[in-house]
Amino acid sequence: MTQVATPDEARDPLMIAEQWKNEGKDVAIATVVETWGSAPRPAGSHLVIDADGNFHGSVSGGCVEGAVVAEAVDIISSGTPRMLEFGVADETAWQVGLSCGGRIRVFVERLG
């Protein structure tokens, strides 16, 4: 008997990561580990990324996602995890979409 994913499971980034790994893809996962002020996504939010830059989920939205995807592709190649921080004190805050006054820390690591 084949188990069919529920709609919630089909959208769960961790389930997508498992599926991509089972398909033989190299995968990284980004996790919001800390927020301060006005942050679009809560701590514990996930974004999964494959080596081709495909992604599923969200850690913030806007340009932050693009910056995290670019870092994740490098992390998949190197295997070295990184802690990324985006916020108002960072001169790139407007560029990456956190002009709302918040700050987030995102841990990105290669799976498996």
Tab-separated table of N, CA and C in Angstrom:
chain	number	residue	atom	x	y	z
A	1	MET	N	0.839	-1.164	0.000
A	1	MET	CA	0.000	0.000	0.000
A	1	MET	C	0.894	1.241	0.000
A	2	THR	N	0.598	2.194	-0.846
A	2	THR	CA	1.343	3.431	-0.940
A	2	THR	C	0.715	4.468	-0.026
A	3	GLN	N	1.576	5.115	0.773
A	3	GLN	CA	1.071	6.151	1.661
A	3	GLN	C	1.082	7.480	0.909
A	4	VAL	N	-0.034	8.180	0.938
A	4	VAL	CA	-0.172	9.460	0.252
A	4	VAL	C	0.010	10.569	1.278
A	5	ALA	N	0.812	11.556	0.930
A	5	ALA	CA	1.060	12.683	1.836
A	5	ALA	C	-0.192	13.548	1.947
A	6	THR	N	-0.447	14.010	3.162
A	6	THR	CA	-1.541	14.956	3.360
A	6	THR	C	-1.107	16.308	2.799
A	7	PRO	N	-2.050	17.218	2.542
A	7	PRO	CA	-1.657	18.534	2.028
A	7	PRO	C	-0.643	19.247	2.926
A	8	ASP	N	-0.789	19.127	4.261
A	8	ASP	CA	0.176	19.763	5.158
A	8	ASP	C	1.553	19.140	5.018
A	9	GLU	N	1.626	17.801	4.908
A	9	GLU	CA	2.908	17.133	4.738
A	9	GLU	C	3.547	17.518	3.415
A	10	ALA	N	2.750	17.683	2.390
A	10	ALA	CA	3.275	18.021	1.063
A	10	ALA	C	3.932	19.397	1.058
A	11	ARG	N	3.533	20.273	1.994
A	11	ARG	CA	4.117	21.612	2.053
A	11	ARG	C	5.198	21.740	3.119
A	12	ASP	N	5.373	20.738	3.962
A	12	ASP	CA	6.332	20.786	5.061
A	12	ASP	C	7.757	20.745	4.497
A	13	PRO	N	8.566	21.795	4.750
A	13	PRO	CA	9.925	21.812	4.212
A	13	PRO	C	10.768	20.613	4.635
A	14	LEU	N	10.559	20.103	5.844
A	14	LEU	CA	11.338	18.946	6.285
A	14	LEU	C	10.966	17.692	5.498
A	15	MET	N	9.692	17.555	5.144
A	15	MET	CA	9.265	16.430	4.310
A	15	MET	C	9.846	16.571	2.901
A	16	ILE	N	9.884	17.799	2.397
A	16	ILE	CA	10.479	18.053	1.081
A	16	ILE	C	11.971	17.711	1.114
A	17	ALA	N	12.655	18.103	2.189
A	17	ALA	CA	14.088	17.787	2.322
A	17	ALA	C	14.309	16.287	2.275
A	18	GLU	N	13.481	15.545	2.994
A	18	GLU	CA	13.602	14.087	2.991
A	18	GLU	C	13.360	13.522	1.587
A	19	GLN	N	12.356	14.040	0.910
A	19	GLN	CA	12.057	13.588	-0.451
A	19	GLN	C	13.229	13.864	-1.387
A	20	TRP	N	13.769	15.090	-1.308
A	20	TRP	CA	14.894	15.439	-2.180
A	20	TRP	C	16.118	14.572	-1.894
A	21	LYS	N	16.396	14.297	-0.608
A	21	LYS	CA	17.523	13.424	-0.258
A	21	LYS	C	17.288	12.030	-0.831
A	22	ASN	N	16.053	11.522	-0.734
A	22	ASN	CA	15.735	10.199	-1.268
A	22	ASN	C	15.879	10.148	-2.788
A	23	GLU	N	15.745	11.304	-3.439
A	23	GLU	CA	15.928	11.393	-4.891
A	23	GLU	C	17.396	11.563	-5.262
A	24	GLY	N	18.282	11.579	-4.271
A	24	GLY	CA	19.717	11.681	-4.529
A	24	GLY	C	20.248	13.101	-4.630
A	25	LYS	N	19.440	14.075	-4.259
A	25	LYS	CA	19.889	15.468	-4.329
A	25	LYS	C	20.699	15.835	-3.098
A	26	ASP	N	21.661	16.751	-3.286
A	26	ASP	CA	22.371	17.345	-2.168
A	26	ASP	C	21.501	18.477	-1.636
A	27	VAL	N	21.316	18.513	-0.315
A	27	VAL	CA	20.339	19.413	0.287
A	27	VAL	C	20.931	20.122	1.498
A	28	ALA	N	20.552	21.384	1.650
A	28	ALA	CA	20.859	22.141	2.866
A	28	ALA	C	19.550	22.581	3.486
A	29	ILE	N	19.590	22.806	4.788
A	29	ILE	CA	18.422	23.320	5.480
A	29	ILE	C	18.825	24.576	6.246
A	30	ALA	N	17.980	25.590	6.116
A	30	ALA	CA	18.164	26.843	6.839
A	30	ALA	C	17.067	26.929	7.892
A	31	THR	N	17.457	27.250	9.119
A	31	THR	CA	16.505	27.318	10.222
A	31	THR	C	16.636	28.660	10.932
A	32	VAL	N	15.519	29.351	11.117
A	32	VAL	CA	15.528	30.584	11.907
A	32	VAL	C	15.755	30.165	13.358
A	33	VAL	N	16.861	30.625	13.951
A	33	VAL	CA	17.178	30.241	15.326
A	33	VAL	C	16.912	31.362	16.320
A	34	GLU	N	16.792	32.599	15.828
A	34	GLU	CA	16.530	33.713	16.729
A	34	GLU	C	15.910	34.859	15.951
A	35	THR	N	14.955	35.535	16.574
A	35	THR	CA	14.375	36.743	15.976
A	35	THR	C	14.381	37.841	17.025
A	36	TRP	N	14.360	39.057	16.572
A	36	TRP	CA	14.276	40.218	17.452
A	36	TRP	C	13.480	41.279	16.720
A	37	GLY	N	12.577	41.915	17.406
A	37	GLY	CA	11.774	42.964	16.785
A	37	GLY	C	10.775	42.380	15.802
A	38	SER	N	10.551	43.106	14.735
A	38	SER	CA	9.575	42.716	13.725
A	38	SER	C	10.225	41.772	12.722
A	39	ALA	N	9.935	40.484	12.846
A	39	ALA	CA	10.482	39.477	11.935
A	39	ALA	C	9.322	38.757	11.255
A	40	PRO	N	9.414	38.572	9.935
A	40	PRO	CA	8.302	37.965	9.190
A	40	PRO	C	8.013	36.507	9.536
A	41	ARG	N	9.030	35.742	9.965
A	41	ARG	CA	8.842	34.316	10.264
A	41	ARG	C	9.385	34.022	11.661
A	42	PRO	N	8.730	33.163	12.412
A	42	PRO	CA	9.174	32.869	13.779
A	42	PRO	C	10.381	31.933	13.821
A	43	ALA	N	11.035	31.894	14.970
A	43	ALA	CA	12.100	30.920	15.193
A	43	ALA	C	11.543	29.530	14.938
A	44	GLY	N	12.361	28.683	14.327
A	44	GLY	CA	11.933	27.337	13.973
A	44	GLY	C	11.470	27.205	12.534
A	45	SER	N	11.316	28.318	11.834
A	45	SER	CA	10.916	28.261	10.413
A	45	SER	C	12.062	27.687	9.591
A	46	HIS	N	11.699	26.943	8.534
A	46	HIS	CA	12.707	26.257	7.719
A	46	HIS	C	12.604	26.629	6.242
A	47	LEU	N	13.774	26.592	5.607
A	47	LEU	CA	13.898	26.716	4.155
A	47	LEU	C	14.846	25.602	3.734
A	48	VAL	N	14.428	24.768	2.779
A	48	VAL	CA	15.321	23.733	2.260
A	48	VAL	C	15.765	24.147	0.870
A	49	ILE	N	17.024	23.825	0.568
A	49	ILE	CA	17.645	24.272	-0.677
A	49	ILE	C	18.417	23.098	-1.261
A	50	ASP	N	18.338	22.922	-2.595
A	50	ASP	CA	19.175	21.897	-3.220
A	50	ASP	C	20.365	22.569	-3.904
A	51	ALA	N	21.275	21.756	-4.418
A	51	ALA	CA	22.518	22.267	-4.999
A	51	ALA	C	22.287	23.117	-6.242
A	52	ASP	N	21.111	22.992	-6.869
A	52	ASP	CA	20.790	23.794	-8.052
A	52	ASP	C	20.120	25.112	-7.683
A	53	GLY	N	19.918	25.355	-6.383
A	53	GLY	CA	19.286	26.595	-5.948
A	53	GLY	C	17.772	26.528	-5.863
A	54	ASN	N	17.192	25.346	-6.073
A	54	ASN	CA	15.748	25.200	-5.871
A	54	ASN	C	15.489	25.245	-4.373
A	55	PHE	N	14.377	25.826	-3.964
A	55	PHE	CA	14.103	25.916	-2.540
A	55	PHE	C	12.619	25.786	-2.251
A	56	HIS	N	12.340	25.455	-0.976
A	56	HIS	CA	10.964	25.295	-0.510
A	56	HIS	C	10.921	25.714	0.952
A	57	GLY	N	9.885	26.443	1.328
A	57	GLY	CA	9.742	26.932	2.691
A	57	GLY	C	10.063	28.410	2.748
A	58	SER	N	10.281	28.918	3.958
A	58	SER	CA	10.562	30.342	4.112
A	58	SER	C	11.247	30.618	5.444
A	59	VAL	N	12.237	31.489	5.420
A	59	VAL	CA	12.860	31.962	6.649
A	59	VAL	C	12.596	33.444	6.866
A	60	SER	N	12.126	34.137	5.840
A	60	SER	CA	11.842	35.554	6.008
A	60	SER	C	10.989	36.127	4.894
A	61	GLY	N	11.296	35.775	3.690
A	61	GLY	CA	10.614	36.395	2.562
A	61	GLY	C	11.511	37.436	1.922
A	62	GLY	N	11.105	37.906	0.784
A	62	GLY	CA	11.862	38.953	0.103
A	62	GLY	C	13.272	38.525	-0.244
A	63	CYS	N	14.166	39.489	-0.207
A	63	CYS	CA	15.546	39.256	-0.627
A	63	CYS	C	16.351	38.433	0.370
A	64	VAL	N	15.891	38.349	1.621
A	64	VAL	CA	16.602	37.509	2.593
A	64	VAL	C	16.647	36.079	2.080
A	65	GLU	N	15.537	35.612	1.547
A	65	GLU	CA	15.495	34.250	1.023
A	65	GLU	C	16.557	34.055	-0.055
A	66	GLY	N	16.691	35.013	-0.962
A	66	GLY	CA	17.702	34.915	-2.018
A	66	GLY	C	19.114	34.847	-1.462
A	67	ALA	N	19.387	35.647	-0.441
A	67	ALA	CA	20.712	35.633	0.185
A	67	ALA	C	20.972	34.294	0.876
A	68	VAL	N	19.956	33.743	1.534
A	68	VAL	CA	20.109	32.460	2.217
A	68	VAL	C	20.309	31.340	1.198
A	69	VAL	N	19.575	31.369	0.100
A	69	VAL	CA	19.735	30.352	-0.942
A	69	VAL	C	21.158	30.388	-1.503
A	70	ALA	N	21.666	31.575	-1.791
A	70	ALA	CA	23.031	31.705	-2.329
A	70	ALA	C	24.060	31.145	-1.342
A	71	GLU	N	23.911	31.463	-0.060
A	71	GLU	CA	24.822	30.928	0.959
A	71	GLU	C	24.689	29.412	1.050
A	72	ALA	N	23.459	28.902	0.983
A	72	ALA	CA	23.223	27.469	1.106
A	72	ALA	C	23.889	26.673	-0.014
A	73	VAL	N	23.863	27.209	-1.218
A	73	VAL	CA	24.512	26.518	-2.340
A	73	VAL	C	26.008	26.383	-2.057
A	74	ASP	N	26.630	27.438	-1.503
A	74	ASP	CA	28.050	27.363	-1.114
A	74	ASP	C	28.265	26.352	0.006
A	75	ILE	N	27.349	26.328	0.965
A	75	ILE	CA	27.453	25.410	2.098
A	75	ILE	C	27.313	23.961	1.641
A	76	ILE	N	26.444	23.712	0.670
A	76	ILE	CA	26.317	22.359	0.112
A	76	ILE	C	27.652	21.926	-0.484
A	77	SER	N	28.333	22.839	-1.181
A	77	SER	CA	29.628	22.512	-1.787
A	77	SER	C	30.713	22.280	-0.750
A	78	SER	N	30.783	23.159	0.247
A	78	SER	CA	31.866	23.095	1.225
A	78	SER	C	31.592	22.128	2.373
A	79	GLY	N	30.318	21.941	2.710
A	79	GLY	CA	29.962	21.112	3.854
A	79	GLY	C	30.102	21.819	5.191
A	80	THR	N	30.520	23.089	5.163
A	80	THR	CA	30.736	23.853	6.394
A	80	THR	C	29.508	24.686	6.728
A	81	PRO	N	28.846	24.412	7.859
A	81	PRO	CA	27.656	25.182	8.228
A	81	PRO	C	28.003	26.624	8.587
A	82	ARG	N	27.011	27.499	8.523
A	82	ARG	CA	27.207	28.916	8.848
A	82	ARG	C	25.993	29.462	9.574
A	83	MET	N	26.259	30.441	10.426
A	83	MET	CA	25.208	31.218	11.063
A	83	MET	C	25.150	32.544	10.314
A	84	LEU	N	23.973	32.873	9.800
A	84	LEU	CA	23.783	34.121	9.059
A	84	LEU	C	22.934	35.050	9.908
A	85	GLU	N	23.208	36.343	9.822
A	85	GLU	CA	22.406	37.310	10.564
A	85	GLU	C	22.011	38.439	9.635
A	86	PHE	N	20.746	38.801	9.692
A	86	PHE	CA	20.208	39.893	8.903
A	86	PHE	C	19.458	40.809	9.858
A	87	GLY	N	19.692	42.109	9.744
A	87	GLY	CA	18.968	43.004	10.632
A	87	GLY	C	19.216	44.459	10.355
A	88	VAL	N	18.565	45.299	11.159
A	88	VAL	CA	18.616	46.736	10.937
A	88	VAL	C	19.998	47.320	11.171
A	89	ALA	N	20.811	46.680	12.016
A	89	ALA	CA	22.152	47.202	12.256
A	89	ALA	C	23.065	46.917	11.068
A	90	ASP	N	22.671	45.983	10.246
A	90	ASP	CA	23.438	45.592	9.068
A	90	ASP	C	23.149	46.597	7.953
A	91	GLU	N	24.191	47.143	7.345
A	91	GLU	CA	23.974	48.142	6.288
A	91	GLU	C	23.232	47.577	5.090
A	92	THR	N	23.142	46.245	4.998
A	92	THR	CA	22.414	45.631	3.884
A	92	THR	C	20.961	45.336	4.246
A	93	ALA	N	20.498	45.792	5.412
A	93	ALA	CA	19.136	45.469	5.854
A	93	ALA	C	18.100	45.846	4.810
A	94	TRP	N	18.213	47.014	4.240
A	94	TRP	CA	17.239	47.433	3.225
A	94	TRP	C	17.354	46.553	1.985
A	95	GLN	N	18.576	46.199	1.627
A	95	GLN	CA	18.778	45.391	0.424
A	95	GLN	C	18.172	44.005	0.561
A	96	VAL	N	18.234	43.415	1.747
A	96	VAL	CA	17.743	42.051	1.903
A	96	VAL	C	16.340	41.984	2.472
A	97	GLY	N	15.700	43.122	2.668
A	97	GLY	CA	14.290	43.100	2.996
A	97	GLY	C	13.905	43.155	4.456
A	98	LEU	N	14.821	43.567	5.354
A	98	LEU	CA	14.458	43.685	6.757
A	98	LEU	C	14.379	45.147	7.185
A	99	SER	N	13.850	45.973	6.316
A	99	SER	CA	13.682	47.380	6.642
A	99	SER	C	12.580	47.577	7.674
A	100	CYS	N	11.907	46.499	8.065
A	100	CYS	CA	10.809	46.556	9.043
A	100	CYS	C	11.312	46.759	10.463
A	101	GLY	N	12.604	46.705	10.678
A	101	GLY	CA	13.146	46.951	12.001
A	101	GLY	C	13.483	45.706	12.781
A	102	GLY	N	13.446	44.546	12.172
A	102	GLY	CA	13.735	43.304	12.876
A	102	GLY	C	15.133	42.795	12.614
A	103	ARG	N	15.423	41.690	13.284
A	103	ARG	CA	16.701	41.010	13.077
A	103	ARG	C	16.431	39.517	13.172
A	104	ILE	N	17.079	38.748	12.328
A	104	ILE	CA	16.963	37.290	12.406
A	104	ILE	C	18.343	36.668	12.306
A	105	ARG	N	18.477	35.513	12.959
A	105	ARG	CA	19.671	34.680	12.810
A	105	ARG	C	19.202	33.368	12.200
A	106	VAL	N	19.919	32.936	11.174
A	106	VAL	CA	19.540	31.734	10.417
A	106	VAL	C	20.742	30.801	10.365
A	107	PHE	N	20.569	29.572	10.846
A	107	PHE	CA	21.619	28.572	10.779
A	107	PHE	C	21.408	27.730	9.537
A	108	VAL	N	22.447	27.600	8.715
A	108	VAL	CA	22.353	26.855	7.461
A	108	VAL	C	23.369	25.712	7.502
A	109	GLU	N	22.881	24.493	7.232
A	109	GLU	CA	23.755	23.329	7.247
A	109	GLU	C	23.381	22.364	6.127
A	110	ARG	N	24.383	21.631	5.676
A	110	ARG	CA	24.148	20.586	4.681
A	110	ARG	C	23.590	19.359	5.392
A	111	LEU	N	22.626	18.706	4.773
A	111	LEU	CA	22.054	17.482	5.339
A	111	LEU	C	22.802	16.266	4.829
A	112	GLY	N	22.974	15.309	5.733
A	112	GLY	CA	23.490	14.009	5.386
A	112	GLY	C	24.861	13.965	4.882
